[in-house]
Amino acid sequence: MNWSTLIDAVAERSGVSRKDAHAALTAAVDIITEQLVSGASVRLHRLGTMTSRWQAPRILRKINDQQKIRLDGRYTPAFRPASRLREALANRTPQRWRDPHHQAAWQLSEALLGDLELYHEAQVPRSLVTNSTDEDVVKTCQVAFGPTWSQVVRTFEAQTPKAIRDSRNYLAAVARERWASPPT
Amino acid sequence: MRVNTARNQIHLKLVYYGPGMSGKTTNLVQLHEAAPQKRRGELLRLDTETERTLFFDYFPLNIGSIGGYNIKLDLFTTPGQSFYHDTRRAVLEGADGVVFVADSSPSREQANRLSLRDLYGTLENRGRMLSTVPIIFQYNKRDVQGALPLSVMERTLNPEKRPAFPAVAVAGQGVQETHRALIAAVLQQLRSQAKSRSARAAR
């Protein structure tokens, strides 16, 4: 979204003309800028707080001739988002960590795969890559560990509610985190 | 516990429980080696091809007579691998006392916690009250580099302050102390059970 599309959206949602929206937004931006320049902070309800932050003077080295230069201290703008905004962004993806069942499923997967690594180190599939799909990870582990992997899956299924298992494949996720390397 | 009144015998089942590779089998091997030949039975080990416990280790031990009864112990270990949950549950069935063998390696901190939670969960699912099950803690592998401080292990695993012993089972250190404490706790539990039974009968 840019300035022009923002004015369009404000005009449409608030029911004022494009001209009035432009005037209001311009005034708002000017006032915020003036406040920040004067050293005040501006708290915008549901959005966050805009402030200025002092950056101390520092010594830098020029890239081309390695000569030292002294950079003066300066004020820079800073923004602290409101909790409502932070939450809205976090909720773009499911936040399952708050559910103790999900934590338990992850911990169990860590324990199961940790023991697999401990007892069957030679069979750990090192061919896994970080962008492998869950299905690929499971297939690879099945081939690598054989019946022991089936035992792991049975144990996980017996102790984890189906709804949790259906929402995320924790065994595949933990196997990928532990054993996969970045694709070449 | 099985009581054979005809032969004046009491059989007690003691189980060594803990995460994988924490030293449960080593404890049993050390106890077996130290026990007098006349009093111990054969050590039965059901290992996988990688010499790790697949089902359990077991040996019977006669510790002599107490109160006119001959006390026979059945000592078991459980498989530590978290994926042998059903086997662990089966071995734990009817246990009169448990030694929780924790691994002092920092990398096994989480495994200790999960294994202990598994132990408590299994006992509770079987209708056992945790306060009435004698459980002794053994903090094994005290010789590993960077071993977790005992205070940390106590705080995270044993907030109830049950009896606990540091050990290096592979060198035989702490093995007998743990074993003796478990027997004492089990016998104490039997005595208090007998007392409350006779008190109920008197009413």
Tab-separated table of C-alpha atoms in Angstrom:
chain	number	residue	atom	x	y	z
A	1	MET	CA	0.000	0.000	0.000
A	2	ASN	CA	1.297	3.436	-0.859
A	3	TRP	CA	0.165	7.006	-0.053
A	4	SER	CA	-2.313	7.150	-2.918
A	5	THR	CA	-3.938	3.784	-2.226
A	6	LEU	CA	-4.045	4.616	1.499
A	7	ILE	CA	-6.024	7.789	0.741
A	8	ASP	CA	-8.400	5.767	-1.444
A	9	ALA	CA	-8.908	3.188	1.303
A	10	VAL	CA	-9.455	5.813	4.027
A	11	ALA	CA	-11.941	7.691	1.836
A	12	GLU	CA	-13.848	4.524	1.069
A	13	ARG	CA	-13.960	3.169	4.588
A	14	SER	CA	-14.741	6.469	6.361
A	15	GLY	CA	-17.207	7.779	3.761
A	16	VAL	CA	-15.414	11.123	3.280
A	17	SER	CA	-14.250	12.461	-0.065
A	18	ARG	CA	-10.795	11.613	-1.413
A	19	LYS	CA	-9.843	15.279	-1.065
A	20	ASP	CA	-10.844	15.394	2.622
A	21	ALA	CA	-9.077	12.113	3.327
A	22	HIS	CA	-5.931	13.482	1.694
A	23	ALA	CA	-6.124	16.661	3.787
A	24	ALA	CA	-6.689	14.745	7.035
A	25	LEU	CA	-3.890	12.271	6.436
A	26	THR	CA	-1.467	14.992	5.381
A	27	ALA	CA	-2.282	16.940	8.538
A	28	ALA	CA	-1.839	13.799	10.665
A	29	VAL	CA	1.571	13.029	9.157
A	30	ASP	CA	2.689	16.656	9.575
A	31	ILE	CA	1.598	16.740	13.219
A	32	ILE	CA	3.280	13.416	14.005
A	33	THR	CA	6.498	14.602	12.359
A	34	GLU	CA	6.428	17.895	14.296
A	35	GLN	CA	5.829	16.087	17.571
A	36	LEU	CA	8.697	13.664	16.990
A	37	VAL	CA	11.059	16.447	15.928
A	38	SER	CA	10.179	18.352	19.088
A	39	GLY	CA	11.137	15.307	21.170
A	40	ALA	CA	7.616	14.203	22.091
A	41	SER	CA	6.216	10.753	21.466
A	42	VAL	CA	2.944	10.025	19.692
A	43	ARG	CA	0.749	7.250	20.950
A	44	LEU	CA	-1.664	5.953	18.323
A	45	HIS	CA	-4.485	3.893	19.768
A	46	ARG	CA	-4.371	0.205	18.627
A	47	LEU	CA	-1.323	0.879	16.438
A	48	GLY	CA	1.579	1.713	18.717
A	49	THR	CA	3.818	4.468	19.983
A	50	MET	CA	6.149	6.491	17.783
A	51	THR	CA	9.119	8.059	19.501
A	52	SER	CA	12.565	9.363	18.715
A	53	ARG	CA	15.642	7.572	19.983
A	54	TRP	CA	19.094	9.047	20.545
A	55	GLN	CA	21.865	7.233	18.718
A	56	ALA	CA	25.233	8.032	20.279
A	57	PRO	CA	28.129	9.342	18.163
A	58	ARG	CA	30.380	6.543	16.820
A	59	ILE	CA	33.571	6.046	14.921
A	60	LEU	CA	33.327	4.387	11.506
A	61	ARG	CA	35.893	3.426	8.911
A	62	LYS	CA	35.422	4.368	5.287
A	63	ILE	CA	35.363	1.317	3.039
A	64	ASN	CA	37.524	2.692	0.207
A	65	ASP	CA	40.507	4.084	2.134
A	66	GLN	CA	39.924	2.678	5.657
A	67	GLN	CA	40.150	6.189	7.083
A	68	LYS	CA	38.383	6.755	10.387
A	69	ILE	CA	35.506	9.205	10.496
A	70	ARG	CA	33.421	10.391	13.405
A	71	LEU	CA	29.681	10.099	12.944
A	72	ASP	CA	27.700	12.626	14.979
A	73	GLY	CA	25.020	11.465	17.361
A	74	ARG	CA	21.502	11.719	15.992
A	75	TYR	CA	17.868	11.140	16.749
A	76	THR	CA	16.227	8.284	14.847
A	77	PRO	CA	12.553	7.379	14.719
A	78	ALA	CA	11.417	4.349	16.704
A	79	PHE	CA	8.147	2.488	16.822
A	80	ARG	CA	6.809	0.267	19.566
A	81	PRO	CA	3.798	-1.680	18.297
A	82	ALA	CA	0.671	-2.014	20.427
A	83	SER	CA	-0.032	-5.510	21.759
A	84	ARG	CA	-3.141	-5.673	19.605
A	85	LEU	CA	-1.095	-5.064	16.461
A	86	ARG	CA	1.563	-7.588	17.541
A	87	GLU	CA	-1.085	-10.194	18.188
A	88	ALA	CA	-2.835	-9.530	14.888
A	89	LEU	CA	0.435	-10.150	13.050
A	90	ALA	CA	1.305	-13.260	15.082
A	91	ASN	CA	-2.108	-14.691	14.307
A	92	ARG	CA	-1.340	-14.710	10.592
A	93	THR	CA	-0.130	-18.249	11.322
A	94	PRO	CA	-1.662	-20.624	13.918
A	95	GLN	CA	-0.158	-20.101	17.385
A	96	ARG	CA	-0.394	-23.634	18.690
A	97	TRP	CA	2.304	-23.181	21.326
A	98	ARG	CA	-0.258	-21.892	23.793
A	99	ASP	CA	-1.990	-25.290	23.843
A	100	PRO	CA	-0.359	-27.698	26.357
A	101	HIS	CA	-1.340	-30.668	24.156
A	102	HIS	CA	0.820	-29.281	21.371
A	103	GLN	CA	3.711	-28.741	23.771
A	104	ALA	CA	3.322	-32.309	25.043
A	105	ALA	CA	3.278	-33.658	21.455
A	106	TRP	CA	6.444	-31.759	20.640
A	107	GLN	CA	8.199	-32.905	23.835
A	108	LEU	CA	7.219	-36.510	23.183
A	109	SER	CA	8.530	-36.269	19.609
A	110	GLU	CA	11.798	-34.831	20.913
A	111	ALA	CA	12.134	-37.708	23.391
A	112	LEU	CA	11.279	-40.389	20.840
A	113	LEU	CA	13.610	-39.086	18.155
A	114	GLY	CA	16.308	-38.298	20.710
A	115	ASP	CA	16.257	-41.941	21.786
A	116	LEU	CA	16.290	-43.104	18.160
A	117	GLU	CA	19.415	-41.026	17.657
A	118	LEU	CA	20.926	-42.357	20.877
A	119	TYR	CA	20.281	-46.024	20.168
A	120	HIS	CA	20.395	-46.141	16.362
A	121	GLU	CA	22.850	-43.402	15.444
A	122	ALA	CA	24.160	-45.265	12.408
A	123	GLN	CA	20.678	-45.364	10.889
A	124	VAL	CA	19.921	-41.643	11.208
A	125	PRO	CA	18.929	-40.445	7.693
A	126	ARG	CA	21.409	-37.694	6.851
A	127	SER	CA	19.939	-37.311	3.350
A	128	LEU	CA	17.011	-35.247	4.651
A	129	VAL	CA	16.860	-31.636	3.497
A	130	THR	CA	15.149	-28.770	5.272
A	131	ASN	CA	12.544	-28.309	2.525
A	132	SER	CA	11.482	-31.993	2.467
A	133	THR	CA	7.748	-32.467	2.845
A	134	ASP	CA	6.350	-34.250	5.907
A	135	GLU	CA	5.506	-37.270	3.737
A	136	ASP	CA	9.080	-37.465	2.413
A	137	VAL	CA	10.518	-37.203	5.929
A	138	VAL	CA	8.265	-39.973	7.229
A	139	LYS	CA	9.048	-42.241	4.255
A	140	THR	CA	12.793	-41.666	4.635
A	141	CYS	CA	12.676	-42.404	8.379
A	142	GLN	CA	10.615	-45.530	7.768
A	143	VAL	CA	13.229	-46.834	5.349
A	144	ALA	CA	16.144	-45.819	7.597
A	145	PHE	CA	14.876	-47.184	10.920
A	146	GLY	CA	12.549	-49.960	9.718
A	147	PRO	CA	10.327	-51.546	12.391
A	148	THR	CA	11.731	-49.261	15.114
A	149	TRP	CA	10.201	-46.258	13.301
A	150	SER	CA	6.829	-48.050	13.285
A	151	GLN	CA	7.238	-48.523	17.040
A	152	VAL	CA	7.949	-44.805	17.422
A	153	VAL	CA	4.838	-43.893	15.409
A	154	ARG	CA	2.686	-46.306	17.433
A	155	THR	CA	3.943	-44.829	20.722
A	156	PHE	CA	3.332	-41.287	19.495
A	157	GLU	CA	-0.173	-42.120	18.284
A	158	ALA	CA	-1.067	-43.875	21.533
A	159	GLN	CA	-0.133	-40.829	23.616
A	160	THR	CA	-1.255	-37.954	21.382
A	161	PRO	CA	-4.874	-36.971	20.688
A	162	LYS	CA	-5.887	-37.335	17.042
A	163	ALA	CA	-6.820	-33.656	16.683
A	164	ILE	CA	-3.268	-32.665	17.640
A	165	ARG	CA	-1.742	-35.256	15.293
A	166	ASP	CA	-3.946	-34.070	12.440
A	167	SER	CA	-3.039	-30.414	12.894
A	168	ARG	CA	0.729	-30.927	12.648
A	169	ASN	CA	3.070	-33.833	12.006
A	170	TYR	CA	5.369	-33.321	14.979
A	171	LEU	CA	7.481	-36.416	14.303
A	172	ALA	CA	8.280	-35.163	10.803
A	173	ALA	CA	8.876	-31.618	12.057
A	174	VAL	CA	11.293	-32.728	14.789
A	175	ALA	CA	13.085	-35.166	12.434
A	176	ARG	CA	13.595	-32.299	9.990
A	177	GLU	CA	14.837	-29.943	12.720
A	178	ARG	CA	17.266	-32.543	14.058
A	179	TRP	CA	18.598	-34.249	10.968
A	180	ALA	CA	17.937	-32.206	7.834
A	181	SER	CA	20.583	-30.066	6.192
A	182	PRO	CA	19.948	-27.093	3.872
A	183	PRO	CA	19.419	-28.043	0.194
A	184	THR	CA	22.538	-27.611	-1.949
B	1	MET	CA	4.088	-58.309	46.511
B	2	ARG	CA	3.337	-61.992	46.730
B	3	VAL	CA	3.079	-63.680	50.134
B	4	ASN	CA	3.467	-67.446	50.407
B	5	THR	CA	2.265	-68.198	53.924
B	6	ALA	CA	2.864	-71.950	53.553
B	7	ARG	CA	6.553	-71.329	52.943
B	8	ASN	CA	6.779	-68.136	54.995
B	9	GLN	CA	8.024	-66.251	51.959
B	10	ILE	CA	7.475	-62.707	50.742
B	11	HIS	CA	8.295	-61.817	47.130
B	12	LEU	CA	8.935	-58.143	46.449
B	13	LYS	CA	9.165	-56.666	42.981
B	14	LEU	CA	11.709	-53.862	42.644
B	15	VAL	CA	12.027	-51.984	39.365
B	16	TYR	CA	14.875	-49.842	38.047
B	17	TYR	CA	13.333	-47.155	35.863
B	18	GLY	CA	14.808	-44.229	33.928
B	19	PRO	CA	15.610	-42.734	30.548
B	20	GLY	CA	17.621	-44.561	27.902
B	21	MET	CA	21.264	-45.325	28.714
B	22	SER	CA	21.021	-43.903	32.225
B	23	GLY	CA	22.570	-47.046	33.755
B	24	LYS	CA	19.679	-49.246	34.877
B	25	THR	CA	21.193	-52.457	33.523
B	26	THR	CA	24.594	-51.465	34.933
B	27	ASN	CA	23.000	-51.169	38.388
B	28	LEU	CA	21.551	-54.643	38.088
B	29	VAL	CA	24.800	-56.135	36.808
B	30	GLN	CA	26.701	-54.580	39.727
B	31	LEU	CA	24.166	-55.857	42.253
B	32	HIS	CA	24.277	-59.321	40.703
B	33	GLU	CA	28.075	-59.436	40.836
B	34	ALA	CA	28.145	-58.279	44.447
B	35	ALA	CA	25.458	-60.682	45.706
B	36	PRO	CA	26.575	-63.993	47.257
B	37	GLN	CA	26.175	-66.831	44.741
B	38	LYS	CA	23.958	-68.848	47.074
B	39	ARG	CA	21.456	-66.027	47.397
B	40	ARG	CA	21.176	-64.847	43.793
B	41	GLY	CA	19.559	-66.376	40.745
B	42	GLU	CA	20.733	-66.099	37.167
B	43	LEU	CA	20.758	-62.655	35.559
B	44	LEU	CA	18.380	-62.743	32.629
B	45	ARG	CA	19.040	-60.140	29.962
B	46	LEU	CA	16.849	-59.599	26.937
B	47	ASP	CA	18.945	-57.367	24.707
B	48	THR	CA	18.612	-56.129	21.165
B	49	GLU	CA	21.314	-56.691	18.580
B	50	THR	CA	22.881	-53.446	19.804
B	51	GLU	CA	23.086	-54.862	23.335
B	52	ARG	CA	20.444	-52.517	24.636
B	53	THR	CA	17.567	-53.655	26.794
B	54	LEU	CA	14.627	-54.546	24.568
B	55	PHE	CA	12.331	-56.056	27.138
B	56	PHE	CA	13.835	-56.181	30.608
B	57	ASP	CA	16.700	-57.482	32.752
B	58	TYR	CA	15.844	-59.606	35.741
B	59	PHE	CA	17.360	-61.560	38.576
B	60	PRO	CA	15.974	-62.926	41.847
B	61	LEU	CA	17.769	-62.242	45.110
B	62	ASN	CA	17.177	-63.742	48.548
B	63	ILE	CA	18.017	-61.217	51.271
B	64	GLY	CA	17.294	-63.499	54.210
B	65	SER	CA	14.702	-63.593	56.936
B	66	ILE	CA	12.855	-60.638	58.479
B	67	GLY	CA	10.144	-61.129	61.119
B	68	GLY	CA	10.026	-64.861	60.416
B	69	TYR	CA	9.500	-64.346	56.700
B	70	ASN	CA	12.049	-65.136	54.045
B	71	ILE	CA	12.299	-62.047	51.791
B	72	LYS	CA	12.892	-62.684	48.107
B	73	LEU	CA	13.449	-59.802	45.726
B	74	ASP	CA	12.643	-59.817	42.038
B	75	LEU	CA	14.816	-57.122	40.505
B	76	PHE	CA	13.805	-55.750	37.102
B	77	THR	CA	14.908	-53.015	34.750
B	78	THR	CA	12.704	-51.424	32.114
B	79	PRO	CA	13.768	-50.544	28.574
B	80	GLY	CA	14.767	-46.877	28.566
B	81	GLN	CA	13.877	-46.080	24.961
B	82	SER	CA	10.799	-43.898	25.059
B	83	PHE	CA	9.198	-45.908	22.229
B	84	TYR	CA	8.881	-49.056	24.367
B	85	HIS	CA	6.171	-47.512	26.517
B	86	ASP	CA	3.954	-50.618	26.634
B	87	THR	CA	6.828	-52.817	27.784
B	88	ARG	CA	7.725	-50.383	30.550
B	89	ARG	CA	4.123	-50.313	31.694
B	90	ALA	CA	3.992	-54.115	31.795
B	91	VAL	CA	7.246	-54.383	33.775
B	92	LEU	CA	6.089	-51.708	36.223
B	93	GLU	CA	2.869	-53.585	36.981
B	94	GLY	CA	2.747	-54.632	40.638
B	95	ALA	CA	6.082	-53.002	41.522
B	96	ASP	CA	6.618	-52.670	45.279
B	97	GLY	CA	9.386	-50.103	44.886
B	98	VAL	CA	11.091	-48.142	42.156
B	99	VAL	CA	14.568	-46.719	41.687
B	100	PHE	CA	14.537	-43.842	39.250
B	101	VAL	CA	17.973	-43.828	37.627
B	102	ALA	CA	18.561	-40.323	36.265
B	103	ASP	CA	21.389	-39.425	33.908
B	104	SER	CA	23.554	-36.517	35.101
B	105	SER	CA	24.622	-35.566	31.550
B	106	PRO	CA	23.355	-32.059	30.707
B	107	SER	CA	22.090	-33.314	27.342
B	108	ARG	CA	19.762	-35.791	29.092
B	109	GLU	CA	18.013	-33.282	31.348
B	110	GLN	CA	14.835	-33.259	29.278
B	111	ALA	CA	14.918	-37.064	28.884
B	112	ASN	CA	15.081	-37.437	32.690
B	113	ARG	CA	12.075	-35.204	33.142
B	114	LEU	CA	9.997	-36.947	30.490
B	115	SER	CA	10.879	-40.391	31.814
B	116	LEU	CA	9.898	-39.374	35.357
B	117	ARG	CA	6.632	-37.927	34.107
B	118	ASP	CA	6.046	-41.194	32.269
B	119	LEU	CA	6.708	-43.142	35.487
B	120	TYR	CA	4.318	-41.040	37.563
B	121	GLY	CA	1.677	-41.138	34.807
B	122	THR	CA	1.886	-44.927	34.512
B	123	LEU	CA	1.611	-45.436	38.273
B	124	GLU	CA	-1.363	-43.077	38.523
B	125	ASN	CA	-3.103	-44.715	35.566
B	126	ARG	CA	-2.777	-48.017	37.426
B	127	GLY	CA	-4.561	-46.499	40.421
B	128	ARG	CA	-1.426	-46.220	42.565
B	129	MET	CA	-1.110	-43.292	44.951
B	130	LEU	CA	2.318	-41.813	44.364
B	131	SER	CA	2.766	-41.047	48.057
B	132	THR	CA	2.445	-44.754	48.893
B	133	VAL	CA	4.922	-46.035	46.291
B	134	PRO	CA	8.506	-46.121	47.578
B	135	ILE	CA	10.608	-44.313	44.976
B	136	ILE	CA	14.339	-43.738	45.380
B	137	PHE	CA	16.317	-41.442	43.106
B	138	GLN	CA	19.765	-42.238	41.847
B	139	TYR	CA	21.701	-39.484	40.058
B	140	ASN	CA	23.985	-41.629	37.982
B	141	LYS	CA	27.013	-40.780	35.819
B	142	ARG	CA	28.355	-38.207	38.263
B	143	ASP	CA	31.717	-38.639	36.521
B	144	VAL	CA	30.627	-37.185	33.154
B	145	GLN	CA	32.098	-33.852	32.144
B	146	GLY	CA	29.825	-30.946	33.070
B	147	ALA	CA	27.495	-33.176	35.097
B	148	LEU	CA	24.376	-31.318	36.169
B	149	PRO	CA	24.731	-30.034	39.756
B	150	LEU	CA	22.962	-32.248	42.280
B	151	SER	CA	20.982	-29.232	43.503
B	152	VAL	CA	19.576	-28.707	39.994
B	153	MET	CA	18.646	-32.390	39.642
B	154	GLU	CA	17.000	-32.354	43.052
B	155	ARG	CA	15.011	-29.255	42.211
B	156	THR	CA	13.797	-30.449	38.828
B	157	LEU	CA	13.255	-34.162	39.515
B	158	ASN	CA	12.753	-34.577	43.228
B	159	PRO	CA	10.940	-31.609	44.764
B	160	GLU	CA	9.215	-34.041	47.175
B	161	LYS	CA	12.653	-34.753	48.672
B	162	ARG	CA	12.510	-38.524	48.408
B	163	PRO	CA	15.772	-40.308	49.258
B	164	ALA	CA	18.361	-39.679	46.547
B	165	PHE	CA	21.920	-40.887	45.919
B	166	PRO	CA	24.677	-39.741	43.580
B	167	ALA	CA	26.290	-42.643	41.735
B	168	VAL	CA	28.786	-43.834	39.201
B	169	ALA	CA	27.161	-47.199	38.613
B	170	VAL	CA	29.763	-48.405	36.159
B	171	ALA	CA	32.339	-48.156	38.976
B	172	GLY	CA	29.940	-49.579	41.540
B	173	GLN	CA	29.638	-46.271	43.422
B	174	GLY	CA	26.228	-45.539	44.906
B	175	VAL	CA	24.688	-48.797	43.673
B	176	GLN	CA	24.463	-50.613	47.001
B	177	GLU	CA	23.401	-47.463	48.870
B	178	THR	CA	20.503	-46.942	46.473
B	179	HIS	CA	19.513	-50.596	46.659
B	180	ARG	CA	19.606	-50.695	50.463
B	181	ALA	CA	17.555	-47.484	50.685
B	182	LEU	CA	14.931	-48.953	48.391
B	183	ILE	CA	14.631	-52.148	50.436
B	184	ALA	CA	14.339	-50.094	53.626
B	185	ALA	CA	11.652	-47.881	52.086
B	186	VAL	CA	9.684	-50.879	50.790
B	187	LEU	CA	9.819	-52.658	54.157
B	188	GLN	CA	8.787	-49.445	55.915
B	189	GLN	CA	5.833	-49.171	53.533
B	190	LEU	CA	4.860	-52.804	54.244
B	191	ARG	CA	4.996	-52.168	57.984
B	192	SER	CA	2.769	-49.095	57.744
B	193	GLN	CA	0.329	-50.991	55.513
B	194	ALA	CA	0.199	-53.854	58.041
B	195	LYS	CA	-0.346	-51.357	60.891
B	196	SER	CA	-3.246	-49.646	59.184
B	197	ARG	CA	-4.766	-53.035	58.309
B	198	SER	CA	-4.653	-54.193	61.925
B	199	ALA	CA	-6.021	-50.844	63.112
B	200	ARG	CA	-8.975	-51.246	60.718
B	201	ALA	CA	-9.546	-54.828	61.942
B	202	ALA	CA	-9.523	-53.668	65.603
B	203	ARG	CA	-12.281	-51.122	64.849
